[in-house]
Short mmCIF file of C-alpha atoms and ligand atoms in Angstrom, two decimals:
data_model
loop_
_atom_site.label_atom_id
_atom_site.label_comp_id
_atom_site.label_asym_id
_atom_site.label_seq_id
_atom_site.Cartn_x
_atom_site.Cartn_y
_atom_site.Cartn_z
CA UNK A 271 161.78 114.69 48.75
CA UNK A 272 164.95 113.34 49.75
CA UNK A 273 164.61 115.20 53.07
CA UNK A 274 165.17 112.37 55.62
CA UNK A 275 168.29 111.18 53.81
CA UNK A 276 169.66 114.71 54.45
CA UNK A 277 172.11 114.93 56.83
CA UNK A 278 171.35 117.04 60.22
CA UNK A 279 175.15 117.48 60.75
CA UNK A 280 177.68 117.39 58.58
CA UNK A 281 181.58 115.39 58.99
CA UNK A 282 183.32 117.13 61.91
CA UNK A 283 187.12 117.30 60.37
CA UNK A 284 188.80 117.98 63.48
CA UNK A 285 192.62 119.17 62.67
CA UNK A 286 195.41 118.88 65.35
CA UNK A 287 195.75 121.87 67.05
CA UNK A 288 199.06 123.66 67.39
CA UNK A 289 200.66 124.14 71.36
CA UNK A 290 201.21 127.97 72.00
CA UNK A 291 204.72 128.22 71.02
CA UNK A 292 207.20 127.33 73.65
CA UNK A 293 204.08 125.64 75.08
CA UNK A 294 202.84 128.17 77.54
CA UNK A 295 199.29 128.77 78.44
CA UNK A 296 197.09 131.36 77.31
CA UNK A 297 195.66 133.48 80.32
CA UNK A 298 192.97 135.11 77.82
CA UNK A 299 189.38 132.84 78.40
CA UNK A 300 190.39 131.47 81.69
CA UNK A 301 187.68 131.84 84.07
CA UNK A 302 188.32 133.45 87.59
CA UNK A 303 188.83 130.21 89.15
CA UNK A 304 191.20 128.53 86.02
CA UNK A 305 193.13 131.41 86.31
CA UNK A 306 193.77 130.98 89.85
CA UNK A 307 194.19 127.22 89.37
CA UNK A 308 196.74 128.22 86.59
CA UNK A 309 198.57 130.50 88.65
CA UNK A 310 199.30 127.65 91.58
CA UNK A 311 200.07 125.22 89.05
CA UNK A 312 203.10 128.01 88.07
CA UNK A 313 204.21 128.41 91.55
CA UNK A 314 202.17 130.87 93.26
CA UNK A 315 201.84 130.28 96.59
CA UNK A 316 197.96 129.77 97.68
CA UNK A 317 197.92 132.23 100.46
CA UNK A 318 198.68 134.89 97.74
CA UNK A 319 196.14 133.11 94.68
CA UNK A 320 193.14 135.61 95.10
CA UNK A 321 195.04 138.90 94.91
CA UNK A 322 197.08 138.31 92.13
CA UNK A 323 194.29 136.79 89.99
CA UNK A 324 192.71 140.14 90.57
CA UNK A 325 195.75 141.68 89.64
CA UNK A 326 196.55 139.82 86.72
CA UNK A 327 192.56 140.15 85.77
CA UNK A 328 192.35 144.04 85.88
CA UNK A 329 195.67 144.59 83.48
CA UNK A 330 194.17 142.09 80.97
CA UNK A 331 190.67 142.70 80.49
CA UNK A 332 190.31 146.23 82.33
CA UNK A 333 193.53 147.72 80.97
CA UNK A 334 194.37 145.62 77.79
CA UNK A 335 197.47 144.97 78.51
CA UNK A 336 199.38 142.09 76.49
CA UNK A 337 202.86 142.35 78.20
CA UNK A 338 203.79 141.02 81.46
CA UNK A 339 206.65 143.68 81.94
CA UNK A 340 204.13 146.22 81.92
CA UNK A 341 202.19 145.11 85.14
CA UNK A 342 204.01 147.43 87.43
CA UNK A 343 202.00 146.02 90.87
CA UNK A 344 203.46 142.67 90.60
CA UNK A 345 207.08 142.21 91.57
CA UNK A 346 210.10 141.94 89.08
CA UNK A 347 210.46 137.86 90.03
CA UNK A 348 206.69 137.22 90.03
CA UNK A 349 206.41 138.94 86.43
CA UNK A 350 209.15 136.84 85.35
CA UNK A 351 207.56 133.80 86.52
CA UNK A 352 204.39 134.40 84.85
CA UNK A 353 206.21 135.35 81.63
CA UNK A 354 208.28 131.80 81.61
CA UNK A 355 204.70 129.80 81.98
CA UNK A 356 202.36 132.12 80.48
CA UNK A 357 201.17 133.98 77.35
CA UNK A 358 198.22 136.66 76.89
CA UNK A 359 197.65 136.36 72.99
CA UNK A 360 194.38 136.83 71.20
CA UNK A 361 193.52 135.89 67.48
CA UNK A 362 195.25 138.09 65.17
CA UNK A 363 193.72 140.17 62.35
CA UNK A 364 194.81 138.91 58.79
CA UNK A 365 192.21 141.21 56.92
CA UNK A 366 190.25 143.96 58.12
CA UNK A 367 187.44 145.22 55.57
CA UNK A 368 185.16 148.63 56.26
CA UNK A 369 181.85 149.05 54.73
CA UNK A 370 180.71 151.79 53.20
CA UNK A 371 177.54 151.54 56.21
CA UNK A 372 181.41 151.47 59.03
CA UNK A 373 180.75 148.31 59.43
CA UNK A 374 183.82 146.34 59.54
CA UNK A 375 184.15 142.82 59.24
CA UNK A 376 187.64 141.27 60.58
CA UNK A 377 189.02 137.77 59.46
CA UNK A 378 191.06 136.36 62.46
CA UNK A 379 193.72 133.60 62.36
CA UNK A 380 193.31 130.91 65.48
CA UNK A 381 195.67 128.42 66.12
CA UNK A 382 196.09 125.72 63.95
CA UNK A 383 196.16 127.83 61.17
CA UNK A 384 191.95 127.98 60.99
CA UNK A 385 190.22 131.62 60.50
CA UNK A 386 187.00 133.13 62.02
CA UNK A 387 185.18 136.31 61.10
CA UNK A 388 183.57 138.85 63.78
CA UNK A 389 181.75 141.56 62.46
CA UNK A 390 181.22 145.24 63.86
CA UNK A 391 178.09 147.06 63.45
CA UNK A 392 178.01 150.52 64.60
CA UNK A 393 174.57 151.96 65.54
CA UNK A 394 173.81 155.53 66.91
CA UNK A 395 172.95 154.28 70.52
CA UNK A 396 174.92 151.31 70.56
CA UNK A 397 178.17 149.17 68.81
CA UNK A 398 177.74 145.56 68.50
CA UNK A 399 179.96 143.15 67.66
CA UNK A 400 179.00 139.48 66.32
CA UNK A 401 181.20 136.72 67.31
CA UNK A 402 181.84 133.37 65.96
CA UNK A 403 181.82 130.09 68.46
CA UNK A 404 182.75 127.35 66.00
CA UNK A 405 185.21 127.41 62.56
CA UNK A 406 182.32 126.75 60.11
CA UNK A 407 179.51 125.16 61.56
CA UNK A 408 178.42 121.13 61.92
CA UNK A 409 174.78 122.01 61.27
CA UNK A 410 173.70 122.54 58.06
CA UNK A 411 170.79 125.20 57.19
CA UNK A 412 170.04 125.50 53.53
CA UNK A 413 170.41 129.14 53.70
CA UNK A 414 173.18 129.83 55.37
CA UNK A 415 176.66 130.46 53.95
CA UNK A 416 178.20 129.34 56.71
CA UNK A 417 176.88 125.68 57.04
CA UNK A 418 178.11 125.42 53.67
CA UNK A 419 181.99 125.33 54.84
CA UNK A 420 183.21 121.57 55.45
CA UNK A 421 185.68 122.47 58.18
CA UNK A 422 184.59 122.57 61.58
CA UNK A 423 186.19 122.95 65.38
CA UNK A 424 185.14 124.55 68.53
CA UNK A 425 186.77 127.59 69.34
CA UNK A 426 188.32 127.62 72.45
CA UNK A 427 186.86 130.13 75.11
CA UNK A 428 190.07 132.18 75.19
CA UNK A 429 189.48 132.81 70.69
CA UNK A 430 186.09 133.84 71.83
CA UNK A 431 186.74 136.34 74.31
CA UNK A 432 189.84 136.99 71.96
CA UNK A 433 187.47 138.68 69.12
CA UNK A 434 186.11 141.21 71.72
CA UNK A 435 189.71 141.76 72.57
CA UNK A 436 190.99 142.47 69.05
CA UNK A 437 187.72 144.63 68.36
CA UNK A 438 188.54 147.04 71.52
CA UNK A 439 192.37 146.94 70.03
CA UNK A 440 191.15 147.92 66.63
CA UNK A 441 188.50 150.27 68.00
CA UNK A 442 191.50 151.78 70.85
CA UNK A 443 188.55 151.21 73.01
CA UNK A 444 190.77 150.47 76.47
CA UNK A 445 191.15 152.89 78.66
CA UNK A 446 193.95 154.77 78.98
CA UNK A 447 195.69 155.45 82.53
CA UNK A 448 195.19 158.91 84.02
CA UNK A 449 192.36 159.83 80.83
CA UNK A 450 189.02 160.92 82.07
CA UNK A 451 186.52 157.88 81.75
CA UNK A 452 184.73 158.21 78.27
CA UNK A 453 180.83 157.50 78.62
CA UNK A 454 179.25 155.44 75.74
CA UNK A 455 180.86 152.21 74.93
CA UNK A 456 182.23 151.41 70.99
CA UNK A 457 181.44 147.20 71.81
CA UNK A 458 178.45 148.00 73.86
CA UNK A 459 176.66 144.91 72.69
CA UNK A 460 177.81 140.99 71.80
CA UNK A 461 175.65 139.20 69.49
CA UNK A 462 176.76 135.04 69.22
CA UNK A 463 175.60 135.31 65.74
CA UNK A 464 178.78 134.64 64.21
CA UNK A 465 179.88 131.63 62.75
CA UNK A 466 178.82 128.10 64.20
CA UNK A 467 176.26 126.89 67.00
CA UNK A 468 177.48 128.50 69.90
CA UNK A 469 175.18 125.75 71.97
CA UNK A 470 177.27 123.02 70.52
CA UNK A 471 180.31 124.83 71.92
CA UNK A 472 178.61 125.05 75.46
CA UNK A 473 181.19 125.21 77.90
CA UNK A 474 183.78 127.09 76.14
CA UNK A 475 181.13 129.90 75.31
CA UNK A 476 180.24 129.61 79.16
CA UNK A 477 183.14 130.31 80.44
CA UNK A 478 184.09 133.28 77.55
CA UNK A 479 180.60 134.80 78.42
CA UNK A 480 182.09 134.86 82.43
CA UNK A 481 184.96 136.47 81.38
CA UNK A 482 183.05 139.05 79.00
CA UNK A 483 180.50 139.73 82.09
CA UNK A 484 183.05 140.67 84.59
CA UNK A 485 182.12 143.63 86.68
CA UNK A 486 186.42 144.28 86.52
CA UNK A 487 187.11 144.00 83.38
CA UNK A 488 185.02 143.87 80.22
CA UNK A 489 182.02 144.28 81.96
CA UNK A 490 179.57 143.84 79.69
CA UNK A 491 175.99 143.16 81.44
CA UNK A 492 174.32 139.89 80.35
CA UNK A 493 171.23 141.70 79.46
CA UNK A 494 173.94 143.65 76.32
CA UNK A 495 174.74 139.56 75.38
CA UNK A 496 172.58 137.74 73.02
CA UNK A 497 173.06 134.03 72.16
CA UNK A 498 171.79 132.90 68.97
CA UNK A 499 171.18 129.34 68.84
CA UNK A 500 169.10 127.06 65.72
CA UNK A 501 167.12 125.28 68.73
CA UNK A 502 169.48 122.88 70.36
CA UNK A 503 167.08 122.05 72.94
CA UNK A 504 168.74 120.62 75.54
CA UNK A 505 170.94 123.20 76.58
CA UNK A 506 168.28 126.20 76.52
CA UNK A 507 167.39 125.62 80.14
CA UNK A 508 171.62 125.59 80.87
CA UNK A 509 171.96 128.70 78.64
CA UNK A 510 169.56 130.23 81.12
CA UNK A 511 170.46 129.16 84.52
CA UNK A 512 174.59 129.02 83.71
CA UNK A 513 174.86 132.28 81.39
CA UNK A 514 171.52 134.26 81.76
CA UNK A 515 171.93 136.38 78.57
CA UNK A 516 169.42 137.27 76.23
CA UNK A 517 168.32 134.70 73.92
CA UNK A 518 167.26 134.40 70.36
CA UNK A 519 166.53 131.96 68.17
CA UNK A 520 166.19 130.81 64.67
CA UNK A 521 162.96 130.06 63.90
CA UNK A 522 162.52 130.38 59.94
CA UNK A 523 159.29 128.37 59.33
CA UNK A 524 155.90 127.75 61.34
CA UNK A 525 155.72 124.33 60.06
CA UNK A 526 157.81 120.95 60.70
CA UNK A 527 157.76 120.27 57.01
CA UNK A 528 159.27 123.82 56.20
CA UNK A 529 161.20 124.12 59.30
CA UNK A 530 162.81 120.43 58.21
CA UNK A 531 164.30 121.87 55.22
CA UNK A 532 165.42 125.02 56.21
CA UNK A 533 166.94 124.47 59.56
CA UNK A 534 167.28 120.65 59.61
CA UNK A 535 167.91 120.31 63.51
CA UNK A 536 164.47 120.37 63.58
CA UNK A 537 164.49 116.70 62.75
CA UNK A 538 165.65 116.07 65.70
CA UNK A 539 163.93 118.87 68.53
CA UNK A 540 160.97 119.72 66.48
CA UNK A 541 159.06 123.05 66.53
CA UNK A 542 156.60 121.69 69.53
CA UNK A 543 159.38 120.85 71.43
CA UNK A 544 161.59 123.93 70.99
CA UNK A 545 158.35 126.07 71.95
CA UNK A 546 158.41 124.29 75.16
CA UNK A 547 161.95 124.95 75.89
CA UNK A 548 161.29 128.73 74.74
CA UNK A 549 158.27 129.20 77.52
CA UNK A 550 160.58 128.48 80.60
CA UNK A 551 163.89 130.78 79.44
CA UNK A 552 162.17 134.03 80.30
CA UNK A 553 161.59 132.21 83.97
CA UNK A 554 165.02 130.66 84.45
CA UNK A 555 166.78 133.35 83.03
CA UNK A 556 165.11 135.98 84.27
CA UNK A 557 165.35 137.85 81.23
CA UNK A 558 162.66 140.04 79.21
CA UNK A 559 161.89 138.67 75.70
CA UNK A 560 163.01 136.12 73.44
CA UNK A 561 163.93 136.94 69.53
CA UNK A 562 162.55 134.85 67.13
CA UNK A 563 164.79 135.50 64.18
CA UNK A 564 163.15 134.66 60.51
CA UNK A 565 164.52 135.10 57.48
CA UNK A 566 162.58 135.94 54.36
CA UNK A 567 162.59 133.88 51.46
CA UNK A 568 160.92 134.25 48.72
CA UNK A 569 157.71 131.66 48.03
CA UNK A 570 159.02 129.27 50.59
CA UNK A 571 157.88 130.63 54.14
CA UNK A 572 157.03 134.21 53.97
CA UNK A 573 153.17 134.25 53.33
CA UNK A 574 149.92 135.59 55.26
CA UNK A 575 149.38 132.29 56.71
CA UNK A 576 153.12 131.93 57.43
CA UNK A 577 152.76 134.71 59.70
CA UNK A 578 149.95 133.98 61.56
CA UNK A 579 150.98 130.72 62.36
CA UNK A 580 153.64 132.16 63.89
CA UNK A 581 151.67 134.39 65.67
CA UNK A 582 149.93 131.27 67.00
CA UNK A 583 152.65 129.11 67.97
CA UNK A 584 154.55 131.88 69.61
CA UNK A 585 151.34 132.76 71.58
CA UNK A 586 152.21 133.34 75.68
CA UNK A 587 155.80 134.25 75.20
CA UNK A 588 157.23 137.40 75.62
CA UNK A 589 158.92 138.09 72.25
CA UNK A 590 159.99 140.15 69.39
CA UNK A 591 159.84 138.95 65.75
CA UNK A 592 163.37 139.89 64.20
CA UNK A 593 162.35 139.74 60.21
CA UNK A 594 165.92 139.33 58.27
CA UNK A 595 166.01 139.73 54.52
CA UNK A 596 167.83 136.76 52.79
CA UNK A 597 171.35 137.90 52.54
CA UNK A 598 172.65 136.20 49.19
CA UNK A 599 175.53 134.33 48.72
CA UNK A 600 177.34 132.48 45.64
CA UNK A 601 175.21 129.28 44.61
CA UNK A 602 172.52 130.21 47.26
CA UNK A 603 169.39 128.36 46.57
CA UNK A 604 166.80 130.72 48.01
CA UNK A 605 165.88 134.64 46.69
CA UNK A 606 164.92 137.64 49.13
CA UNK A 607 161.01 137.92 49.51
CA UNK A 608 160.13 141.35 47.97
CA UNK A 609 159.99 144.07 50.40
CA UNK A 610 156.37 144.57 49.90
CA UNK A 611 155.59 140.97 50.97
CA UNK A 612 158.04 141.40 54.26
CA UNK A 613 156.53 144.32 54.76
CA UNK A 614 152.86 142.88 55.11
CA UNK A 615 154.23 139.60 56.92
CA UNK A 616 155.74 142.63 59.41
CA UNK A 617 152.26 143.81 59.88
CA UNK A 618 150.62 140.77 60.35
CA UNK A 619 152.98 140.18 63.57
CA UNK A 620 152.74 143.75 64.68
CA UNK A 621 148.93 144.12 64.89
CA UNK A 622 149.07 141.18 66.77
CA UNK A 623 150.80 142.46 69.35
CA UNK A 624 154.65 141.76 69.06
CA UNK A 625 157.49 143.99 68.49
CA UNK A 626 158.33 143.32 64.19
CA UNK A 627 161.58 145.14 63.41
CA UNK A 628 163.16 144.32 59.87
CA UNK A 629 166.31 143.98 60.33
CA UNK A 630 168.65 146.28 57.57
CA UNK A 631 171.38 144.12 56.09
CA UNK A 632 174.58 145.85 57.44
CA UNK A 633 178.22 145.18 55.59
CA UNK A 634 176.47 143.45 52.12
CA UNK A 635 179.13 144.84 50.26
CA UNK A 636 181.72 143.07 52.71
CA UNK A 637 179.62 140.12 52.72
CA UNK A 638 179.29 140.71 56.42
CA UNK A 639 175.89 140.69 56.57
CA UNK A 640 173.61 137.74 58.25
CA UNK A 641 174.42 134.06 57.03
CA UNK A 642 177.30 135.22 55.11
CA UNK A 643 180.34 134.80 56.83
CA UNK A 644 182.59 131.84 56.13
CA UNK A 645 186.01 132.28 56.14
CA UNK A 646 188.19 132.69 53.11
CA UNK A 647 190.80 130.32 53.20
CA UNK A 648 188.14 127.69 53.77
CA UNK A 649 185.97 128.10 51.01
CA UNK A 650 186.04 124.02 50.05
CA UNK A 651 182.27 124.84 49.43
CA UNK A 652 179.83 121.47 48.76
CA UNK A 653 178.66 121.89 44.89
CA UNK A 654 175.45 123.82 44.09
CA UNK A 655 173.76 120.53 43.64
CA UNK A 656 174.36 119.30 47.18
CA UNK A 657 173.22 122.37 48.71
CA UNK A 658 170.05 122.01 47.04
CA UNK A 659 169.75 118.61 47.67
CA UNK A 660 169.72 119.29 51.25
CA UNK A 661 167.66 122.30 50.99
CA UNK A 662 165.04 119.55 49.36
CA UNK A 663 164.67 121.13 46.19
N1 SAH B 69 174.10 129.18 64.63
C1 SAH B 69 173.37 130.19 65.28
C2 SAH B 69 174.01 131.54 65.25
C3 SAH B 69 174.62 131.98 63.95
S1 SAH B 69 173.54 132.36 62.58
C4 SAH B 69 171.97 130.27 64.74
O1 SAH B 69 171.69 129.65 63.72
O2 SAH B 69 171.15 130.92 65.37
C5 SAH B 69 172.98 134.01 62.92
C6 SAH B 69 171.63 134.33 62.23
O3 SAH B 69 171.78 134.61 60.83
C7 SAH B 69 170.64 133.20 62.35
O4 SAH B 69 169.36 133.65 62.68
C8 SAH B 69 170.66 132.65 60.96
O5 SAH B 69 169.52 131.92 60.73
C9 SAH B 69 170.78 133.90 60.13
N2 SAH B 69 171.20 133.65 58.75
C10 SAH B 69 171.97 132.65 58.30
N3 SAH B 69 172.13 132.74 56.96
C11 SAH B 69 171.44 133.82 56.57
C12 SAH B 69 171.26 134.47 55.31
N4 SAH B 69 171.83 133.99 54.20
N5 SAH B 69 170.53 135.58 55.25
C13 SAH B 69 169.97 136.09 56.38
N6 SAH B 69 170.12 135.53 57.60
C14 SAH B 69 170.84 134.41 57.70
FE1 SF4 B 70 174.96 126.90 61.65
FE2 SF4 B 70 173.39 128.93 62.43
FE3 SF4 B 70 174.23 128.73 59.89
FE4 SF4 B 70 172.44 127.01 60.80
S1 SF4 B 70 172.14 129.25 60.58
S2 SF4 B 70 174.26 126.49 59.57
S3 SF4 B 70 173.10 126.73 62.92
S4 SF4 B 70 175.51 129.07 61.69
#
């Protein structure tokens, strides 16, 4: 009814951020070539640039080391020098909940005093770990618990490699010196399907992505990365060509009028338009299949002709239909379709040829799951009534 009045994005409150005490710069996010520029700034002659940032690189992300004194290749006065300009800190871990499924949700503080939540799921073959890219989240889908929560920043690209960081801490997932190298990985997989639009954090989740992909450190191959975005169109063609991880996206609803309500970015890069943008990733990214992620609600876009429409839209593309059951939250306006009817919506998409997985909620009784997170401190949550008036009900 009152659709076009709804807001697409919500007040951006941005809070002054607190310097790094003593004002020294974080090395953690830097990219190979800020790091090196950071470095010369300090006092390192030029000649010498390139081998120390290789240096410095392998005892952060390959070793996980926090503490300057403990990079024994660098000299006594060079270690100094980096310890009077620089700092390696990552977000720190004010709660740290475990399902009863092992999957653990973390709360992080970041400076200024804001918290994030990453989430660990552990899976027989594989560990992945769901970041956040923005406190809260400027868009504002009518089913998600996190586009509920009024504050908003961009988190900077060292807070985003930061969560991987903390998760190897917590997981004592860095190797040790001397110990035989373990196969399997604990964070074998990242998922940007935290809180916020990682694609309106571009550069900052750029450049963390670079530092998570590094063949010394981290290491994570982009093809173990998946970006989650709501359909920010522009920057699907830069998310291929700059980053080149796998991509999924929120689809939700096979028409405008649905897709309006639910995910109301749409408004402005409707379905048509997103599908465009969705043909040429595969190409530019050279990357197998896209995700279409759609979550089930009840009476609202989960019917027989829901899913062949989507069938139809989707037709050409090399994908997989990721079906998500509503996760609830407190004053949600929208129920979880009944299993039988995601269930038959599942085998609509199958028969037709396309991957249909259902995805199990993971950490419900952590409120981990999907479309859940939003941090506790920063709960200033807009009234029931709100929320449903931008839902359109
Ligand atoms: N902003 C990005 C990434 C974060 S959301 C995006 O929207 O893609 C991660 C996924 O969880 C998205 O597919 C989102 O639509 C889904 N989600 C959000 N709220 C949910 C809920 N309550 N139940 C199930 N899935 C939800
Ligand atoms: Fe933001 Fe994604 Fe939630 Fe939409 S679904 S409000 S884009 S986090």
């Amino acid at each position: 009814m009152n659709q076009l009045a709804a807001p697409i994005t919500q007040d951006v409150l941005t809070l002054p951020r607190k310097l790094p005490e003593g004002g020294k710069v974080n090395l953690v996010g830097l990219t190979r070539s800020g790091l090196r520029d950071a470095l010369i700034a300090a006092g390192t002659p030029e000649r010498q640039a390139k081998m120390r940032v290789g240096q410095i690189w392998q005892w952060i992300y390959h070793w996980g080391v926090r503490d300057f004194a403990q990079m024994t290749n660098l000299a006594k006065e060079y270690r100094a020098l980096l310890e009077r300009n620089f700092e390696i800190s990552v977000p720190e871990i004010v709660t740290r909940q475990v399902s009863m499924d092992g999957t653990r949700k973390y709360l992080l503080r970041i400076a200024g005093g804001h918290e994030v939540e990453a989430v660990y799921i552990p899976e027989e073959t594989r560990g992945t770990l769901c970041i956040s890219s923005q406190v809260g989240c400027t868009l504002t889908c009518s089913f998600c618990h996190t586009g509920t929560q009024k504050l908003v920043r961009n988190l900077t690209a060292g807070e985003i490699v930061g969560q991987v960081m903390v998760a190897r801490d917590d997981l004592g997932e860095w190797p040790k010196p001397g110990a035989p190298k373990e196969d399997g990985r604990l964070v074998s997989n990242v998922v940007l399907m935290g809180m916020g639009e990682p694609l309106y954090n571009f550069d900052n989740v750029c450049d963390a992505m670079q530092v998570v992909m590094d063949g010394e450190g981290i290491s994570l191959s982009r093809r173990r990365i998946t970006l989650s975005t709501s359909g920010v169109v522009p920057e699907i063609a830069k998310t291929a060509e700059e980053i080149g991880c796998l991509l999924a996206v929120s689809f939700h609803a096979t028409t405008d009028e649905v897709r309006n309500r639910l995910v109301p970015v749409n408004k402005k890069w409707n379905i048509e338009t997103l599908i465009g943008a969705l043909r040429e990733y595969p190409r530019l990214s050279n990357s197998e299949r896209i995700t279409f992620e759609y979550v089930m609600l009840k009476d609202v876009n989960d019917s027989d002709d829901d899913a062949r429409r989507l069938v139809k839209l989707i037709r050409g593309i090399p994908a997989k239909i990721n079906l998500i059951p509503f996760n609830e939250w407190p004053g949600a306006p929208y129920e979880r379709s009944d299993w039988e009817r995601i269930e038959a919506f599942a085998d609509i998409i199958y028969k037709a040829g396309y991957a249909s997985p259902i995805r199990t909620p993971r950490g419900e009784d952590i409120m981990a799951a999907c479309g859940q997170l939003k941090s506790a401190t920063e709960r200033a949550r807009k009234s029931r009534a709100a929320i449903a008036a931008e839902a359109g009900l």
